[in-house]
Amino acid sequence: MDKQSRITEIVRRVAGKPVVFAPEDSLFESGLLDSFSLTDLVTSLETEFSVRIPDSDLNPRKFDSVERIRAYLDSRR
């Protein structure tokens, strides 16, 4: 499974819904995720991709879409 697919599955798991969305769709504006689920999302990403995401990066804008999450993770490598 490629990185984008893995991120999509994590988002679905955190959201608790088997929804369909495009990689560029806003996860927060759509209501799929909220500020409370951001922590769960980040924890899942850290586990899945073996990366440490500092508290200073916990900004919904950085994790607002699958594309942005992928770009963020790529920048952390």
CSV table of C-alpha atoms in Angstrom, one decimal:
chain,number,residue,atom,x,y,z
A,1,MET,CA,0.0,0.0,0.0
A,2,ASP,CA,1.4,3.4,-0.9
A,3,LYS,CA,1.7,6.3,1.5
A,4,GLN,CA,-1.4,8.1,0.4
A,5,SER,CA,-3.5,5.0,0.8
A,6,ARG,CA,-2.1,4.4,4.3
A,7,ILE,CA,-2.9,8.0,5.3
A,8,THR,CA,-6.4,7.7,3.9
A,9,GLU,CA,-7.0,4.5,5.9
A,10,ILE,CA,-5.7,6.2,9.1
A,11,VAL,CA,-8.1,9.2,8.5
A,12,ARG,CA,-11.0,6.8,8.1
A,13,ARG,CA,-10.1,4.9,11.2
A,14,VAL,CA,-9.7,8.1,13.3
A,15,ALA,CA,-13.0,9.5,11.9
A,16,GLY,CA,-14.8,6.2,12.6
A,17,LYS,CA,-16.5,6.4,9.2
A,18,PRO,CA,-15.9,4.5,5.9
A,19,VAL,CA,-16.3,7.8,3.9
A,20,VAL,CA,-15.0,8.6,0.4
A,21,PHE,CA,-13.0,11.8,0.0
A,22,ALA,CA,-10.4,13.1,-2.4
A,23,PRO,CA,-6.8,13.6,-1.3
A,24,GLU,CA,-7.2,17.4,-1.6
A,25,ASP,CA,-10.5,17.6,0.4
A,26,SER,CA,-10.4,19.5,3.6
A,27,LEU,CA,-10.8,17.0,6.5
A,28,PHE,CA,-11.7,19.7,9.0
A,29,GLU,CA,-14.0,21.9,6.9
A,30,SER,CA,-15.9,18.8,5.8
A,31,GLY,CA,-16.5,17.8,9.5
A,32,LEU,CA,-14.7,14.5,9.0
A,33,LEU,CA,-12.2,15.5,11.6
A,34,ASP,CA,-12.2,18.1,14.4
A,35,SER,CA,-9.7,19.5,16.9
A,36,PHE,CA,-10.3,16.6,19.3
A,37,SER,CA,-9.5,14.0,16.6
A,38,LEU,CA,-6.3,15.8,15.6
A,39,THR,CA,-4.4,14.2,18.5
A,40,ASP,CA,-5.6,10.7,17.5
A,41,LEU,CA,-4.6,11.4,13.9
A,42,VAL,CA,-1.1,12.5,14.9
A,43,THR,CA,-0.6,9.6,17.2
A,44,SER,CA,-1.7,7.2,14.5
A,45,LEU,CA,0.6,8.8,11.9
A,46,GLU,CA,3.5,8.7,14.3
A,47,THR,CA,3.0,5.0,14.9
A,48,GLU,CA,2.3,4.1,11.2
A,49,PHE,CA,5.2,6.0,9.7
A,50,SER,CA,7.7,5.9,12.6
A,51,VAL,CA,8.0,9.6,12.8
A,52,ARG,CA,7.9,12.1,15.7
A,53,ILE,CA,5.6,15.0,15.3
A,54,PRO,CA,6.4,17.8,17.7
A,55,ASP,CA,3.7,19.6,19.7
A,56,SER,CA,4.6,22.8,17.9
A,57,ASP,CA,3.4,21.2,14.6
A,58,LEU,CA,-0.1,20.4,16.0
A,59,ASN,CA,-1.9,22.8,13.7
A,60,PRO,CA,-5.0,21.6,11.8
A,61,ARG,CA,-3.8,23.5,8.7
A,62,LYS,CA,-0.8,21.1,8.4
A,63,PHE,CA,-3.1,18.1,8.6
A,64,ASP,CA,-6.1,19.4,6.7
A,65,SER,CA,-6.0,17.0,3.7
A,66,VAL,CA,-4.4,13.8,2.8
A,67,GLU,CA,-2.2,15.7,0.4
A,68,ARG,CA,-1.0,18.1,3.1
A,69,ILE,CA,-0.4,15.2,5.5
A,70,ARG,CA,1.7,13.4,2.9
A,71,ALA,CA,3.7,16.6,2.2
A,72,TYR,CA,4.3,17.1,5.9
A,73,LEU,CA,5.4,13.5,6.4
A,74,ASP,CA,7.8,13.8,3.4
A,75,SER,CA,9.3,16.9,4.9
A,76,ARG,CA,10.0,15.0,8.2
A,77,ARG,CA,12.1,12.3,6.6
